[in-house]
Every structure is written in C-alpha cells, then in structure tokens.
Coordinates of C-alpha atoms in Angstrom, one line a residue:
Chain A
X1 CA -1.5 15.8 -13.2
X2 CA 0.3 12.7 -14.6
X3 CA 0.1 11.0 -11.2
X4 CA -3.7 11.6 -11.2
X5 CA -4.2 10.3 -14.7
X6 CA -2.1 7.3 -14.0
X7 CA -4.1 6.4 -10.9
X8 CA -7.3 6.9 -12.9
X9 CA -5.9 4.7 -15.7
X10 CA -4.9 2.0 -13.2
X11 CA -8.3 2.0 -11.4
X12 CA -10.1 1.8 -14.8
X13 CA -7.8 -0.9 -16.1
X14 CA -8.2 -2.8 -12.8
X15 CA -12.0 -3.3 -13.3
X16 CA -11.7 -3.7 -17.1
X17 CA -9.3 -6.6 -16.7
X18 CA -11.9 -8.5 -14.8
X19 CA -14.9 -7.2 -16.7
X20 CA -16.7 -10.5 -16.7
X21 CA -17.1 -10.0 -12.9
X22 CA -17.3 -6.3 -12.8
X23 CA -19.4 -5.5 -15.9
X24 CA -21.0 -8.5 -17.4
X25 CA -22.2 -10.1 -14.2
X26 CA -24.2 -7.1 -12.9
X27 CA -25.7 -6.7 -16.4
X28 CA -26.9 -10.3 -16.4
X29 CA -28.2 -9.9 -12.8
X30 CA -30.2 -6.7 -13.8
X31 CA -31.7 -8.4 -16.8
X32 CA -32.7 -11.4 -14.7
X33 CA -34.6 -9.0 -12.4
X34 CA -36.3 -7.5 -15.4
X35 CA -37.2 -10.9 -16.8
X36 CA -38.7 -12.2 -13.6
X37 CA -40.5 -9.0 -12.4
X38 CA -41.8 -8.2 -15.9
X39 CA -43.4 -11.6 -16.3
X40 CA -44.8 -11.7 -12.8
X41 CA -46.1 -8.1 -12.6
X42 CA -46.5 -6.8 -16.1
X43 CA -50.2 -7.5 -16.4
X44 CA -51.1 -6.2 -12.9
X45 CA -49.2 -2.9 -12.6
X46 CA -49.3 0.4 -14.5
X47 CA -47.6 3.2 -12.5
X48 CA -47.6 6.1 -14.9
X49 CA -50.4 6.5 -17.5
X50 CA -49.4 5.0 -20.8
X51 CA -46.1 3.6 -19.4
X52 CA -45.9 -0.2 -19.2
X53 CA -44.4 -1.8 -16.1
X54 CA -41.4 -3.1 -18.0
X55 CA -40.7 0.4 -19.4
X56 CA -41.1 1.8 -15.8
X57 CA -38.7 -0.8 -14.4
X58 CA -35.9 -0.2 -16.9
X59 CA -34.6 3.2 -15.5
X60 CA -34.8 1.9 -12.0
X61 CA -32.8 -1.2 -12.8
X62 CA -30.3 0.8 -14.8
X63 CA -29.8 3.2 -11.9
X64 CA -29.7 0.5 -9.3
X65 CA -26.9 -1.3 -11.2
X66 CA -25.0 1.9 -11.7
X67 CA -25.2 2.8 -8.0
X68 CA -24.2 -0.7 -6.7
X69 CA -21.2 -1.0 -9.1
X70 CA -20.0 2.6 -8.5
X71 CA -19.9 1.7 -4.8
X72 CA -18.3 -1.7 -5.4
X73 CA -15.5 -0.2 -7.5
X74 CA -13.9 2.2 -5.1
X75 CA -14.7 0.2 -2.0
X76 CA -13.4 -3.1 -3.2
X77 CA -10.3 -1.6 -4.8
X78 CA -9.4 0.1 -1.5
X79 CA -10.1 -2.8 0.8
X80 CA -8.2 -5.2 -1.5
X81 CA -5.2 -2.9 -1.6
X82 CA -5.3 -2.4 2.1
X83 CA -5.5 -6.1 2.9
X84 CA -2.9 -7.2 0.4
X85 CA -0.6 -4.3 1.3
X86 CA -0.3 -2.9 -2.2
X87 CA -2.0 0.4 -1.0
X88 CA 1.6 1.4 -0.2
X89 CA 2.2 1.9 -3.9
X90 CA -0.3 4.8 -4.0
X91 CA 0.6 6.1 -0.6
X92 CA 4.4 6.5 -1.3
X93 CA 4.2 8.6 -4.4
X94 CA 3.6 12.4 -4.3
X95 CA -0.1 12.2 -5.0
X96 CA -2.3 14.8 -3.3
X97 CA -5.4 13.6 -1.4
X98 CA -7.5 15.4 -4.0
X99 CA -5.8 13.5 -6.8
X100 CA -6.3 10.3 -4.9
X101 CA -10.0 10.9 -4.3
X102 CA -10.7 12.2 -7.8
X103 CA -9.1 9.1 -9.5
X104 CA -11.0 6.6 -7.4
X105 CA -14.2 8.7 -7.8
X106 CA -14.0 9.0 -11.6
X107 CA -13.1 5.3 -12.0
X108 CA -16.2 4.4 -10.0
X109 CA -18.4 6.8 -12.1
X110 CA -16.9 5.2 -15.3
X111 CA -17.7 1.6 -14.1
X112 CA -21.2 2.7 -13.1
X113 CA -21.8 4.3 -16.5
X114 CA -20.4 1.3 -18.4
X115 CA -22.6 -1.1 -16.4
X116 CA -25.6 1.2 -16.8
X117 CA -25.2 1.4 -20.5
X118 CA -24.8 -2.3 -20.7
X119 CA -28.0 -2.9 -18.7
X120 CA -29.9 -0.3 -20.8
X121 CA -28.8 -1.9 -24.1
X122 CA -29.7 -5.4 -22.7
X123 CA -33.2 -4.2 -21.9
X124 CA -33.9 -3.4 -25.5
X125 CA -34.4 -7.1 -25.9
X126 CA -37.4 -6.9 -23.6
X127 CA -39.1 -3.7 -24.7
X128 CA -38.5 -1.9 -27.9
X129 CA -40.3 1.3 -27.0
X130 CA -38.1 3.8 -25.2
X131 CA -39.1 7.2 -23.8
X132 CA -36.2 9.6 -23.4
X133 CA -37.9 12.9 -22.5
X134 CA -34.9 14.7 -20.9
X135 CA -31.5 13.1 -21.8
X136 CA -29.5 15.7 -20.0
X137 CA -31.4 15.0 -16.7
X138 CA -30.6 11.3 -17.3
X139 CA -26.9 12.1 -17.7
X140 CA -26.9 14.4 -14.8
X141 CA -28.5 12.0 -12.4
X142 CA -26.3 9.1 -13.7
X143 CA -23.1 11.1 -13.0
X144 CA -24.3 12.5 -9.6
X145 CA -25.7 9.2 -8.5
X146 CA -22.6 7.1 -9.4
X147 CA -20.4 9.9 -8.0
X148 CA -22.2 9.8 -4.7
X149 CA -21.9 6.0 -4.4
X150 CA -18.3 6.2 -5.6
X151 CA -17.5 8.7 -2.8
X152 CA -19.4 6.5 -0.3
X153 CA -17.3 3.6 -1.6
X154 CA -14.1 5.5 -0.9
X155 CA -15.3 6.1 2.7
X156 CA -16.3 2.5 3.2
X157 CA -13.0 1.3 1.7
X158 CA -11.0 3.5 4.0
X159 CA -13.0 2.6 7.1
X160 CA -13.3 -1.2 6.6
X161 CA -10.4 -3.3 7.8
X162 CA -11.8 -6.6 6.7
X163 CA -13.9 -7.9 3.9
X164 CA -16.8 -8.8 6.2
X165 CA -17.0 -5.2 7.4
X166 CA -17.3 -4.1 3.8
X167 CA -19.9 -6.8 3.2
X168 CA -21.9 -5.6 6.2
X169 CA -21.8 -2.0 4.7
X170 CA -23.1 -3.4 1.4
X171 CA -25.7 -5.8 2.9
X172 CA -27.1 -3.6 5.6
X173 CA -26.8 -0.1 4.1
X174 CA -26.5 -0.1 0.3
X175 CA -28.8 -3.0 -0.5
X176 CA -31.8 -2.0 1.7
X177 CA -31.5 1.6 0.6
X178 CA -31.4 0.5 -3.0
X179 CA -34.4 -1.9 -2.8
X180 CA -36.5 0.6 -0.8
X181 CA -35.8 3.4 -3.2
X182 CA -38.6 2.8 -5.7
X183 CA -36.7 0.7 -8.2
X184 CA -39.6 -1.7 -8.6
X185 CA -42.5 0.5 -7.6
X186 CA -43.7 4.1 -7.2
X187 CA -43.7 5.3 -3.6
X188 CA -47.3 6.4 -4.1
X189 CA -48.3 2.8 -4.0
X190 CA -46.9 2.5 -0.4
X191 CA -48.7 3.2 2.9
X192 CA -48.2 6.8 4.2
X193 CA -45.6 5.7 6.8
X194 CA -43.4 4.1 4.2
X195 CA -43.8 7.1 1.9
X196 CA -42.4 9.2 4.7
X197 CA -39.5 6.8 5.3
X198 CA -38.8 6.8 1.5
X199 CA -38.4 10.5 1.6
X200 CA -35.4 10.2 3.9
X201 CA -33.7 7.7 1.5
X202 CA -31.4 9.6 -0.8
X203 CA -31.4 6.6 -3.2
X204 CA -35.1 7.3 -3.9
X205 CA -34.2 10.8 -5.2
X206 CA -31.5 9.4 -7.4
X207 CA -33.8 6.9 -9.0
X208 CA -36.8 9.2 -9.2
X209 CA -34.8 12.0 -10.8
X210 CA -33.2 9.5 -13.2
X211 CA -36.6 8.1 -14.2
X212 CA -37.9 11.7 -14.7
X213 CA -35.3 12.0 -17.5
X214 CA -37.0 9.0 -19.3
X215 CA -40.7 9.7 -18.8
X216 CA -41.0 13.4 -17.8
X217 CA -42.9 12.2 -14.8
X218 CA -41.7 11.5 -11.3
X219 CA -42.9 11.0 -7.7
X220 CA -41.3 14.3 -6.5
X221 CA -40.3 17.4 -8.5
X222 CA -37.0 16.7 -10.3
X223 CA -35.5 19.9 -8.9
X224 CA -35.9 18.6 -5.4
X225 CA -34.3 15.3 -6.4
X226 CA -31.4 17.2 -8.0
X227 CA -30.9 19.3 -4.9
X228 CA -30.9 16.2 -2.5
X229 CA -28.6 14.2 -4.7
X230 CA -26.2 17.1 -5.2
X231 CA -26.1 17.8 -1.5
X232 CA -25.3 14.1 -0.8
X233 CA -22.6 14.1 -3.4
X234 CA -21.0 17.2 -2.0
X235 CA -21.3 16.0 1.6
X236 CA -19.8 12.6 1.0
X237 CA -17.0 14.1 -1.2
X238 CA -16.1 16.5 1.6
X239 CA -16.1 13.7 4.1
X240 CA -13.9 11.5 1.9
X241 CA -11.4 14.4 1.4
X242 CA -11.2 15.1 5.1
X243 CA -10.5 11.4 5.8
X244 CA -7.8 11.3 3.1
X245 CA -6.3 14.5 4.3
X246 CA -6.0 13.2 7.8
X247 CA -4.7 9.9 6.6
X248 CA -7.5 8.1 8.5
X249 CA -6.7 4.3 8.7
X250 CA -4.3 4.8 5.8
X251 CA -1.4 6.7 7.3
X252 CA -1.0 5.6 10.9
Chain B
X1 CA 27.3 23.0 3.6
X2 CA 25.2 20.5 1.7
X3 CA 21.6 19.7 2.7
X4 CA 21.4 16.3 4.5
X5 CA 19.8 13.5 2.4
X6 CA 17.8 12.4 5.5
X7 CA 17.3 14.3 8.7
X8 CA 15.3 13.2 11.8
X9 CA 14.9 15.6 14.7
X10 CA 13.5 14.6 18.1
X11 CA 11.1 12.1 16.7
X12 CA 8.6 10.5 19.1
X13 CA 6.0 7.9 18.2
X14 CA 3.8 5.6 20.2
X15 CA 1.3 2.9 19.2
X16 CA -1.5 2.1 21.6
X17 CA 0.6 2.5 24.8
X18 CA 3.9 1.2 23.3
X19 CA 6.6 3.8 22.8
X20 CA 7.9 2.9 19.3
X21 CA 10.4 5.8 18.9
X22 CA 11.9 8.0 21.6
X23 CA 13.6 11.2 20.7
X24 CA 15.3 10.0 17.6
X25 CA 17.7 12.6 16.0
X26 CA 19.8 11.4 13.1
X27 CA 21.3 12.8 9.9
X28 CA 22.4 10.9 6.8
X29 CA 24.5 12.9 4.4
X30 CA 24.1 12.9 0.7
X31 CA 25.9 10.0 -1.0
X32 CA 26.2 7.9 2.2
X33 CA 25.5 4.2 2.4
X34 CA 23.9 4.0 5.9
X35 CA 22.7 1.0 7.9
X36 CA 19.9 1.1 10.4
X37 CA 20.2 -2.0 12.6
X38 CA 18.1 -3.4 15.4
X39 CA 16.2 -6.4 16.6
X40 CA 12.6 -7.0 15.6
X41 CA 10.4 -4.3 17.1
X42 CA 13.3 -1.9 17.7
X43 CA 11.6 0.8 15.6
X44 CA 13.5 0.6 12.3
X45 CA 10.4 0.2 10.1
X46 CA 8.5 2.9 12.1
X47 CA 11.3 5.3 11.4
X48 CA 11.3 4.5 7.7
X49 CA 7.6 4.7 7.5
X50 CA 7.6 8.2 9.0
X51 CA 10.2 9.2 6.4
X52 CA 7.9 7.7 3.7
X53 CA 4.8 9.4 5.0
X54 CA 3.1 6.1 5.9
X55 CA 3.2 6.8 9.6
X56 CA 2.8 10.2 11.3
X57 CA 5.1 11.1 14.2
X58 CA 3.6 12.3 17.5
X59 CA 6.2 15.0 17.6
X60 CA 9.5 15.9 15.9
X61 CA 10.3 16.2 12.2
X62 CA 11.7 14.2 9.3
X63 CA 13.1 15.7 6.1
X64 CA 14.2 14.3 2.8
X65 CA 16.8 16.5 1.0
X66 CA 15.6 19.4 3.1
X67 CA 11.9 18.9 2.5
X68 CA 9.6 18.2 5.4
X69 CA 7.8 14.9 4.9
X70 CA 4.5 16.4 6.2
X71 CA 4.6 20.1 5.3
X72 CA 6.3 19.6 1.9
X73 CA 5.3 16.0 1.3
X74 CA 5.1 16.2 -2.5
X75 CA 8.8 17.3 -2.9
X76 CA 9.9 14.9 -0.2
X77 CA 8.2 11.8 -1.7
X78 CA 9.4 12.7 -5.2
X79 CA 13.0 12.5 -3.9
X80 CA 12.5 9.2 -2.0
X81 CA 12.3 5.6 -3.1
X82 CA 11.3 3.0 -0.6
X83 CA 11.5 -0.8 -0.8
X84 CA 8.9 -1.9 1.8
X85 CA 9.5 -4.9 4.0
X86 CA 6.1 -6.5 3.2
X87 CA 6.0 -8.5 0.0
X88 CA 3.1 -6.6 -1.7
X89 CA 2.0 -6.6 -5.3
X90 CA -0.9 -5.8 -7.5
X91 CA -2.2 -9.1 -9.0
X92 CA -4.0 -7.4 -11.9
X93 CA -0.9 -6.3 -13.8
X94 CA 2.3 -7.5 -15.5
X95 CA 5.7 -6.5 -14.3
X96 CA 6.1 -3.9 -17.0
X97 CA 2.6 -2.5 -16.4
X98 CA 3.4 -2.3 -12.7
X99 CA 6.5 -0.3 -13.4
X100 CA 4.9 2.0 -15.9
X101 CA 2.1 2.7 -13.5
X102 CA 4.6 3.4 -10.7
X103 CA 6.5 5.7 -13.0
X104 CA 3.2 7.6 -13.8
X105 CA 2.5 8.1 -10.1
X106 CA 5.8 10.0 -9.9
X107 CA 4.9 12.1 -12.9
X108 CA 7.0 10.2 -15.5
X109 CA 5.7 9.1 -18.9
X110 CA 7.7 7.3 -21.5
X111 CA 10.0 5.9 -18.9
X112 CA 10.7 2.6 -20.7
X113 CA 14.4 3.1 -21.3
X114 CA 15.0 3.4 -17.5
X115 CA 12.5 0.6 -16.8
X116 CA 14.4 -1.7 -19.2
X117 CA 17.7 -0.8 -17.4
X118 CA 16.3 -1.5 -14.0
X119 CA 14.7 -4.8 -15.2
X120 CA 18.1 -5.8 -16.7
X121 CA 20.0 -5.0 -13.6
X122 CA 17.6 -6.9 -11.4
X123 CA 17.5 -9.9 -13.7
X124 CA 13.8 -9.4 -14.6
X125 CA 14.1 -8.8 -18.3
X126 CA 12.6 -12.1 -19.2
X127 CA 9.7 -11.6 -16.7
X128 CA 8.7 -8.2 -18.0
X129 CA 5.4 -9.4 -19.5
X130 CA 4.6 -12.0 -16.8
X131 CA 1.7 -11.3 -14.5
X132 CA 2.8 -10.5 -10.9
X133 CA 0.9 -13.6 -9.6
X134 CA 3.1 -15.9 -11.7
X135 CA 6.3 -14.7 -10.0
X136 CA 8.2 -16.5 -7.2
X137 CA 8.7 -14.7 -3.9
X138 CA 12.2 -13.7 -4.8
X139 CA 11.1 -12.3 -8.2
X140 CA 8.3 -10.4 -6.5
X141 CA 10.9 -8.9 -4.2
X142 CA 13.0 -7.8 -7.2
X143 CA 9.9 -6.0 -8.6
X144 CA 9.5 -4.2 -5.3
X145 CA 13.1 -3.0 -5.6
X146 CA 12.4 -1.9 -9.2
X147 CA 9.3 0.0 -8.2
X148 CA 11.3 2.0 -5.7
X149 CA 13.8 2.9 -8.4
X150 CA 11.5 3.8 -11.3
X151 CA 11.8 7.6 -10.7
X152 CA 15.6 7.6 -10.0
X153 CA 15.2 8.9 -6.5
X154 CA 18.3 10.5 -5.0
X155 CA 17.5 8.9 -1.6
X156 CA 16.7 5.2 -1.5
X157 CA 15.5 3.3 1.5
X158 CA 15.7 -0.5 1.5
X159 CA 13.8 -2.1 4.4
X160 CA 15.1 -5.7 4.6
X161 CA 15.3 -6.1 0.8
X162 CA 17.1 -9.5 1.0
X163 CA 14.8 -11.2 3.5
X164 CA 14.1 -14.6 2.2
X165 CA 15.7 -14.3 -1.2
X166 CA 18.4 -16.4 -2.8
X167 CA 22.1 -15.6 -3.0
X168 CA 21.9 -14.8 -6.7
X169 CA 19.5 -12.0 -6.1
X170 CA 21.4 -10.7 -3.2
X171 CA 24.6 -10.4 -5.2
X172 CA 22.9 -8.8 -8.2
X173 CA 20.9 -6.5 -6.0
X174 CA 24.0 -5.3 -4.0
X175 CA 26.0 -4.8 -7.2
X176 CA 23.2 -2.6 -8.6
X177 CA 22.7 -0.7 -5.3
X178 CA 26.5 -0.1 -5.0
X179 CA 26.4 1.2 -8.6
X180 CA 23.6 3.6 -7.7
X181 CA 25.5 4.7 -4.6
X182 CA 28.6 5.3 -6.7
X183 CA 26.5 7.5 -8.9
X184 CA 25.6 9.7 -5.9
X185 CA 22.4 8.1 -4.6
X186 CA 22.1 8.0 -0.8
X187 CA 21.2 4.6 0.5
X188 CA 19.6 3.7 3.9
X189 CA 19.4 0.0 4.6
X190 CA 17.9 -2.1 7.3
X191 CA 18.8 -5.8 7.4
X192 CA 19.2 -8.7 9.7
X193 CA 22.1 -9.9 7.7
X194 CA 24.8 -7.9 9.5
X195 CA 27.6 -9.1 7.2
X196 CA 25.8 -7.3 4.4
X197 CA 25.7 -4.1 6.4
X198 CA 29.3 -4.5 7.4
X199 CA 30.4 -5.0 3.8
X200 CA 28.3 -2.2 2.3
X201 CA 27.7 0.6 4.8
X202 CA 30.0 3.4 5.8
X203 CA 28.0 4.3 8.9
X204 CA 25.7 2.4 11.2
X205 CA 22.9 3.3 13.7
X206 CA 21.7 0.7 16.1
X207 CA 18.2 1.0 17.6
X208 CA 16.9 -0.7 20.7
X209 CA 13.4 -0.2 22.0
X210 CA 12.9 3.0 19.9
X211 CA 16.2 4.6 20.9
X212 CA 19.5 5.0 19.2
X213 CA 22.1 3.0 21.2
X214 CA 25.0 3.3 18.8
X215 CA 25.8 5.7 15.9
X216 CA 29.2 5.7 14.3
X217 CA 31.3 4.8 11.3
X218 CA 31.3 1.0 10.7
X219 CA 35.1 1.0 11.0
X220 CA 35.0 2.7 14.4
X221 CA 32.4 0.4 15.8
X222 CA 34.5 -2.6 14.7
X223 CA 37.7 -1.1 16.1
X224 CA 36.2 0.0 19.5
X225 CA 33.3 -2.2 20.1
X226 CA 34.3 -5.8 19.5
X227 CA 36.6 -8.4 21.0
X228 CA 39.1 -10.7 19.3
X229 CA 38.1 -14.3 18.9
X230 CA 40.5 -17.2 19.4
X231 CA 39.4 -20.6 18.2
X232 CA 41.4 -23.5 19.5
X233 CA 41.1 -27.3 19.3
X234 CA 42.8 -28.9 22.2
X235 CA 44.0 -32.3 23.4
X236 CA 43.2 -33.6 26.0
X237 CA 39.9 -31.8 26.2
X238 CA 40.7 -30.2 29.4
X239 CA 40.4 -26.4 29.3
X240 CA 42.1 -24.6 32.3
X241 CA 39.7 -23.1 34.7
X242 CA 41.2 -19.6 34.3
X243 CA 40.0 -19.6 30.6
X244 CA 36.5 -20.9 31.2
X245 CA 35.1 -17.3 31.6
X246 CA 36.3 -16.4 28.1
X247 CA 34.4 -19.2 26.3
X248 CA 31.6 -18.0 24.0
X249 CA 31.2 -21.2 22.0
X250 CA 32.2 -24.9 22.4
X251 CA 31.8 -27.7 19.9
X252 CA 33.6 -30.9 21.1
X253 CA 37.1 -30.1 21.9
X254 CA 37.0 -26.9 19.9
X255 CA 36.5 -23.7 21.9
X256 CA 36.0 -20.1 20.9
X257 CA 37.5 -17.6 23.4
X258 CA 37.3 -13.8 23.5
X259 CA 40.1 -11.4 24.3
X260 CA 40.2 -7.6 24.3
X261 CA 43.7 -7.1 22.9
X262 CA 46.3 -9.3 21.1
X263 CA 48.5 -8.8 24.1
X264 CA 46.3 -11.3 26.0
X265 CA 47.1 -14.1 23.7
X266 CA 50.5 -15.1 25.1
X267 CA 49.3 -15.4 28.7
X268 CA 46.4 -17.6 27.5
X269 CA 48.7 -19.9 25.6
X270 CA 51.0 -20.0 28.7
X271 CA 48.0 -21.2 30.8
X272 CA 47.3 -24.0 28.3
X273 CA 51.0 -25.1 28.3
X274 CA 51.0 -25.0 32.1
X275 CA 48.0 -27.3 32.1
X276 CA 49.7 -29.7 29.8
X277 CA 47.2 -29.1 27.0
X278 CA 48.3 -29.5 23.4
X279 CA 46.9 -27.2 20.7
X280 CA 45.8 -29.1 17.6
X281 CA 44.4 -26.2 15.7
X282 CA 44.3 -22.4 16.2
X283 CA 42.7 -19.4 14.5
X284 CA 42.5 -15.8 15.5
X285 CA 39.8 -13.5 14.1
X286 CA 38.8 -9.9 14.2
X287 CA 35.4 -9.0 15.6
X288 CA 32.7 -8.6 13.0
X289 CA 29.6 -6.4 13.1
X290 CA 27.5 -9.1 14.5
X291 CA 29.8 -9.4 17.5
X292 CA 29.6 -5.7 18.0
X293 CA 25.9 -5.7 17.6
X294 CA 25.4 -8.5 20.1
X295 CA 27.7 -6.7 22.6
X296 CA 26.0 -3.3 22.2
X297 CA 22.5 -4.8 22.4
X298 CA 23.5 -6.8 25.5
X299 CA 24.9 -3.9 27.5
X300 CA 22.4 -1.2 26.6

C-alpha cells in the first residue's frame, strides 16, 4: 500500500505545487461567471419558488468547477508524463493497475473538492443566504461527480498522445456537456427536444442531484440522478481498469 | 544451481511490420557484469523494456531472479532497477523529493540514509534540494541513475547511462557501479562506448537486427575475434603492393595494417625491406572490443 499512498501523495503534491493555476484560477473563473450572470439575469429569472437566481446558480457553478478540474487533474498529469517521458517512473515500480488507477482517481477527486470548496466560499461574497437541505447528498454527488470525471480523465490521458487531442476531448466533449447540463438554467425552461437531449447528458444528473442537496428541489428525482451518476462512475472506472490492465498505450 | 538474475527465452517482438527481436534466448547469472551491445535499432532497448515491463513480447518469456515479468510482475519489478535511455524527469519536484517518491513506489519509507549515500556516490549531495528543472543534462542523468538504485535492486540495468555525459560523471558512475557489482548486484549494461564495456563487463552479447550474433566472455571474444594492428610510419611513402590489402587506416605516411597472428609480422617487415622502405616508427597493438564488434557486425 505504500506505493499507492506515494503515488497519491505525488499526484496531490503535483497540483498543489502549482495551485495558482490548478486551484485559484478556476475559482476566479467561476466567480466571474457568477458576477456576470447574476447581474445580467438576476432580475429576470426565478427558477425555484423562493430561490433567487444567484442562489440557484451557486451549486451549478460549484459542481461545474469540480467536474472540469477533476477531469483536468488526471488527464493533464498523464498526458504530461507521457509526453515528457517521466511516466516511466510509475510504470517501472511494482504498482498494480488498481493502485495506479485509485491514486490518480482520488487525487482528481481531491482537486475537484478543493476547487469546489473554494468556489463555494467565494460565492458567499455574492449571496449570504445559503440553503443546505441535504448535506450528505451534496457530498455524495460531489464525490461521485468528481470521481466520474477523474476516471474519464484517466481514460483521456491514456488515450491522448498529443496535447491537442486532449484539448479536443475537453473542448468538444467536456465543455459542451457541462454547459448543456443545466448549470445556468433549469431544463424545464428548454423546448421539449432539448429537454429530451438533456436527459441523455450524464452531467445534467450530476448537477441536478448536487443542486437537490442544497434546495431539496430538482428537475428529476434525486434517486434517478444518483443511479445514473453511480452507473457512469462504475462504467468509466471499469473501462479505465481494463485499459490499465492491458497496458493500452502505456506498455507497448 | 542458483537462479539466473536475468533469463530470456525465445523472445519475439515486432513493431508495425518490423521484427525488433527474433528468438532471443539469453541468461545472465547473479553477480555478473554483462554488456548488451549493438548498433542503433538492434533491439537492445526493446529487450530491456520487455524485462522492465514497458514493452510486452509477442511470444517467449523474460524473468528477473526467477520471477516472470508478466505473470509475477510485482516481484520481478521489485528486484529490478532500470536506468532508462531517455532523459526524463518530473519538473515539479526537487532531487530529494524525486528520490523519496521513487522509494515510496517501491514500498520504502524512511529511506533517507540510503538516498544520502546514493547522492554522495553520484556527486549529487549539493543538488539534493535543487529543483529538477535547474539541473544540467549530466546532473539529470545522475538523478536517473539514483532513481534506479533507491530500492537497492539486486539486478540493475543501465541503458546507455553515459550517453552525453562528462568524463567526471563516467568515472564516478563506474566506480559506484563496480562497487555495487562487488557487493553482489548483477549489472546489465548497454553502451556505445565499447571501451567501457571492455573494461567493465565479463560477458558480452552482440545484437544485430533483433538477433544475437555473438555471446561469449569478453576475453574470449578479444582472443578469438580480433586481428592484431600494426601501425607504421614509413619513408619514402611507398607501401609495397603486397601490403595494400592489409591497410585499415592511413594518415600521411602512417599506415595501420592488420594481421591475424604475430607470425605474420616478420614477412611483412621483409616485404618493406625488399621494397627499400625505411620504418620511422612502429607500434603493435592487440585488438580491442571495438575491432571485434566491427568485425562481427560486418560479417554477420
């Protein structure tokens, strides 16, 4: 287990040493979103009864930041290591593929949670009122959501051979799915077709379930969201483990 | 009978149509200092990478101290230290952090005493707290060697460890590696500096296009494989025709000639005397490993 703890420590230390880029920058970005959208839309939109638009926006922004940073952590670490060649230092030791995966996954979850906590604390400057109806649901969706994106980051990091391939993954998969997941709106405000499309977006369930933890209200039943997010997490974790076991693009 | 330190059996590997290794079988005994030689692309790094688990063979097997590198990979990797050829490093960490992390990967905590010893022996003590990015190429290569040694592996593989490094490092590195070998560590070395292999290694395997073309004790290869070299400076510069076919090098009126046995020397001198040529300078030398290597690679 020392090997696993060491890899986890190394992955955590890696993002913490450049925390201006990996933690502070995404917090500032999320707060800028909040600043702009809250000023533009605050007076026009009320999604849940008695919940201001700013308050509605906060859980979505927190979750969006967590998801994006959980993905960035594992994927960027792996692609950097592959391109610079230092991946060899984790391939030579007697680490099992399960230890390898778990270390990258947990480091991603940790970065996601640190960024999420930072964004949440930052939003206190915009709105003092804070509903926290079901804190355990918040924690559960935070861990499962970041875990799912951490596992997806492992897959993307293993698959990508160049930075632009990873950027394409981020720009054409992660970003659209995040923005079309109900961070800034309720899907009930969309036309019927886009509601249907949203129901095929797993990010929607992550954000909707997470938001349920704050307000006790959501677009779909939280049990359904939990089931979908858990299934995604398990499926992506199994796929990551299969790739690592086979040495796909790592052991030639 | 002791378990071999390294054992390859009928290894085959191809990369996109190119046969990188063809039926390689090779055993390195415990405590040996072994050289794996070959031109670029001969298959040396592929063979080492299979041993290290970085590359998977198409067929055949590889073992470290009796442990299969695929079926029993954890035990095999625990017993192996590899210095990779590529100059890789993690720019986020200092030298000491790098070595502590590498120790941890091998299940070792509180390894600072050994880390300090390795740093000292590789001339890195004053760089222990420097970030990896701040080091010169030679210093980074020293850290690579240190990383391979943090877990005191009984089998150490050095893939061109002195490529592009200064004389000082070479000397300190070889002194340290000799010391490790004297303590019982098995060393497998690949290098393009054949004088290093000749001076250090008891046995040599030569690879060409993925096949072993020579495998013997270094002394036997030198005894059987090479030709004697006669270097002469003559005046007038008029080498007899009978000796032209023996010339391997010429610089002005200085010629290097080959001969298979010392008995050929007197007839050669007689031909020079007969041609009225005076010898200004003369030196006779034994073949070195480079001569043997060139000869074997040329004929196989």
